[in-house]
XYZ file of C-alpha atoms in Angstrom:
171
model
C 0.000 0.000 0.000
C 0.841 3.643 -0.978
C 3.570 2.072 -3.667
C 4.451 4.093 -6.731
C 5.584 2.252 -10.260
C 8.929 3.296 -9.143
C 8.896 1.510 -6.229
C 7.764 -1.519 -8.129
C 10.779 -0.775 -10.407
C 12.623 -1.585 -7.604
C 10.934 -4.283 -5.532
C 11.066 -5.959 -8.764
C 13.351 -8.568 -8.715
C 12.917 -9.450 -4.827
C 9.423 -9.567 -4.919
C 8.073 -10.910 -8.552
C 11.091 -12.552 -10.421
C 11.920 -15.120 -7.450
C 8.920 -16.422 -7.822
C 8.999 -17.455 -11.499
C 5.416 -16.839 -12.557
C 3.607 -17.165 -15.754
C 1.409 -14.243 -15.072
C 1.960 -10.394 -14.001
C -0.846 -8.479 -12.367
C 0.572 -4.585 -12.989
C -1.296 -2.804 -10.944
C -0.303 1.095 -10.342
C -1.605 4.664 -10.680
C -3.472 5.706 -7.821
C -0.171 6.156 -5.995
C 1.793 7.925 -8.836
C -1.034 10.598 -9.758
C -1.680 11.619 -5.595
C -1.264 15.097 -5.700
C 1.104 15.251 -2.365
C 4.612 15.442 -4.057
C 7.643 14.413 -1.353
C 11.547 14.755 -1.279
C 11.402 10.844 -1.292
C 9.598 10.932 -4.660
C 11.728 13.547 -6.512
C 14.810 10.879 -4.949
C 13.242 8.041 -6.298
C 12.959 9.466 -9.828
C 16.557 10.169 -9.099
C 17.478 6.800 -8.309
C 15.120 5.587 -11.111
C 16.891 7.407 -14.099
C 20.211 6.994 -13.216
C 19.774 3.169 -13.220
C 17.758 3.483 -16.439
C 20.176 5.347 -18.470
C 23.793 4.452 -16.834
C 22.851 1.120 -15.735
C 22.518 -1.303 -12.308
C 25.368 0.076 -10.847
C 24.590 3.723 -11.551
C 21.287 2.912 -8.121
C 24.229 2.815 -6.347
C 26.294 5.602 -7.293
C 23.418 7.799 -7.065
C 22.442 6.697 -3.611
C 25.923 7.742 -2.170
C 25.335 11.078 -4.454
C 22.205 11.982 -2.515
C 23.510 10.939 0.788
C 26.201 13.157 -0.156
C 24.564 15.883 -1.350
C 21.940 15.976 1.455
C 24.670 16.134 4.119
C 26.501 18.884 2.373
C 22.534 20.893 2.541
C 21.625 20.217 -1.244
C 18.119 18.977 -1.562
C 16.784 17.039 -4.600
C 13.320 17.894 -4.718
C 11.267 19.796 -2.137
C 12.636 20.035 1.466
C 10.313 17.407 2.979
C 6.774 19.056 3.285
C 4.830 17.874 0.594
C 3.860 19.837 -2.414
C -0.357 19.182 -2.766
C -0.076 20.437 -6.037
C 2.177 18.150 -7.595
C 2.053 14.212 -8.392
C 3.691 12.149 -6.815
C 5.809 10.619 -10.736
C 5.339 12.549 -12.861
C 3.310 11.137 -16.234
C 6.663 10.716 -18.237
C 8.578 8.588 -15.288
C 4.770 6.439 -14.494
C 5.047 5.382 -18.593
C 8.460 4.475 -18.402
C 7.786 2.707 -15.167
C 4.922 0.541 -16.219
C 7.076 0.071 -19.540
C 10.238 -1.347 -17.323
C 8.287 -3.737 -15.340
C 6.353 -5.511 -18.525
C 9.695 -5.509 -20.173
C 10.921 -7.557 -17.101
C 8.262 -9.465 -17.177
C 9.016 -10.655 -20.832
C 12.863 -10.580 -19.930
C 11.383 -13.502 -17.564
C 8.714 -15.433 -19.585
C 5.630 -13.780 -17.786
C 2.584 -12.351 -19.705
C 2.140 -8.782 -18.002
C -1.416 -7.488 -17.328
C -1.807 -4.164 -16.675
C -5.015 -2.822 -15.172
C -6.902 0.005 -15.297
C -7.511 2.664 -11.869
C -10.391 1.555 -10.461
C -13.759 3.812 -11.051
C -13.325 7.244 -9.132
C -16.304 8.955 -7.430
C -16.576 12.558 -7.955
C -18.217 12.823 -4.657
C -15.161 11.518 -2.931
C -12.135 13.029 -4.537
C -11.747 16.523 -5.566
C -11.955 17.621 -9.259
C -8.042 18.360 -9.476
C -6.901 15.128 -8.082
C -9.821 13.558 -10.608
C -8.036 14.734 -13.446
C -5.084 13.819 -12.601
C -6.298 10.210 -11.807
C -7.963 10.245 -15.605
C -4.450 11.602 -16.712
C -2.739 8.386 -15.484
C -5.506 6.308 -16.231
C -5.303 7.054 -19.926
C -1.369 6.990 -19.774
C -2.263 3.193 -18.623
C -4.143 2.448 -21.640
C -1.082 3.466 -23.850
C 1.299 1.787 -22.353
C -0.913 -0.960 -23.113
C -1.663 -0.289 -26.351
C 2.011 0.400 -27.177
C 3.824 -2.568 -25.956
C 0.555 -4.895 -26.996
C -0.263 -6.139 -23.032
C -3.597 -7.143 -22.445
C -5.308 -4.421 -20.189
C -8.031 -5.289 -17.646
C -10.612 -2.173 -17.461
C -11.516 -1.758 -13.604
C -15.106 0.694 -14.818
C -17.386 -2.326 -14.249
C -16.192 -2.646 -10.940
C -19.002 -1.768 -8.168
C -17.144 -0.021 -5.455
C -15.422 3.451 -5.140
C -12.205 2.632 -3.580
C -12.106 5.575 -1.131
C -15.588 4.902 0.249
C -14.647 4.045 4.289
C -16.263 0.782 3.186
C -13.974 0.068 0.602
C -10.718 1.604 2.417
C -10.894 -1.060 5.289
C -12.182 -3.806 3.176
C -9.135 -6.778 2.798
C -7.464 -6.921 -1.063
C-alpha cells in the first residue's frame, strides 16, 4: 500500500522474479497521480533514471550522491513538506515505469497485465486530483496499447475505492 511504479521498479526482482510466474498483475496509478509530491519521490525518480540510463550500478552511485549531497545541505526535490499540487511521478517517469516492469516481465517469460484505476467517485475526490487520476488512467491504456499487453478495465467494478467501506475492506 501507498507504492508508486517506481517503487515496483525496484521491488522488482525481490518480490516478482523469485517467484517465477507465468502471469503479471501490474497494478499502479493511484499512488503515482496523488497530488502530495515528497523529497522521497523527486529521490526516487533520481534513483530511477540513473539506473535506467547508466545502468545497475549507476542505483548505487546515485544513492551515495544523494547521501552526499543531502549532508553537504543540497536537496533534490522539495525540502520534505509535501507539495499538494504536484504528483507524486510525474506522467513521463509512471510510462516508463509501467514500460520497465512488462519488459521484465518478458525478460522472464511472464505475460504482463496491466489494469486500469479503479472507477473514481466525484463525490469523494476533488476535481483536481480527478483529473489527474484520468491523466494516469489514460497513460495506462497506452502503455498498453504500445507494448501490446492485455489491459483489464476496472469501470465495471461496483465499489469506489475511497468509500470508508472500501478503504478497510481486505485486497
Amino acid at each position: 500500500p501507498g507504492d508508486t511504479s517506481l517503487q515496483g521498479c525496484a521491488r522488482y526482482d525481490r518480490d516478482v522474479k523469485p517467484f517465477g510466474a507465468s502471469i503479471v498483475l501490474i497494478s499502479f496509478g493511484l499512488n503515482d497521480a496523488a497530488l502530495r509530491r515528497t523529497a522521497f519521490d523527486a529521490r526516487r525518480e533520481a534513483l530511477f533514471l540513473a539506473e535506467r540510463w547508466l545502468g545497475p550500478w549507476a542505483r548505487r552511485a546515485a544513492r551515495m550522491l544523494l547521501r552526499g549531497m543531502a549532508s553537504h545541505g543540497i536537496r533534490v526535490g522539495p525540502a520534505g513538506e509535501r507539495s499538494e499540487s504536484r504528483t507524486r511521478q510525474r506522467p513521463r517517469l509512471f510510462r516508463a515505469a509501467l514500460g520497465s516492469l512488462v519488459r521484465r516481465c518478458r525478460r522472464d517469460g511472464a505475460q504482463a497485465i496491466l489494469l486500469s484505476l479503479p472507477p473514481l467517485s466525484p463525490r469523494s475526490v476533488p476535481s483536481e486530483q480527478l483529473a489527474a487520476y484520468r491523466q494516469y488512467d489514460r497513460i495506462i491504456g497506452r502503455v498498453a496499447n504500445r507494448l501490446r499487453v492485455p489491459l483489464v478495465r476496472l469501470d465495471g467494478t461496483p465499489q469506489d475505492p475511497f468509500d470508508a467501506g472500501t478503504m478497510s475492506a481486505p485486497d
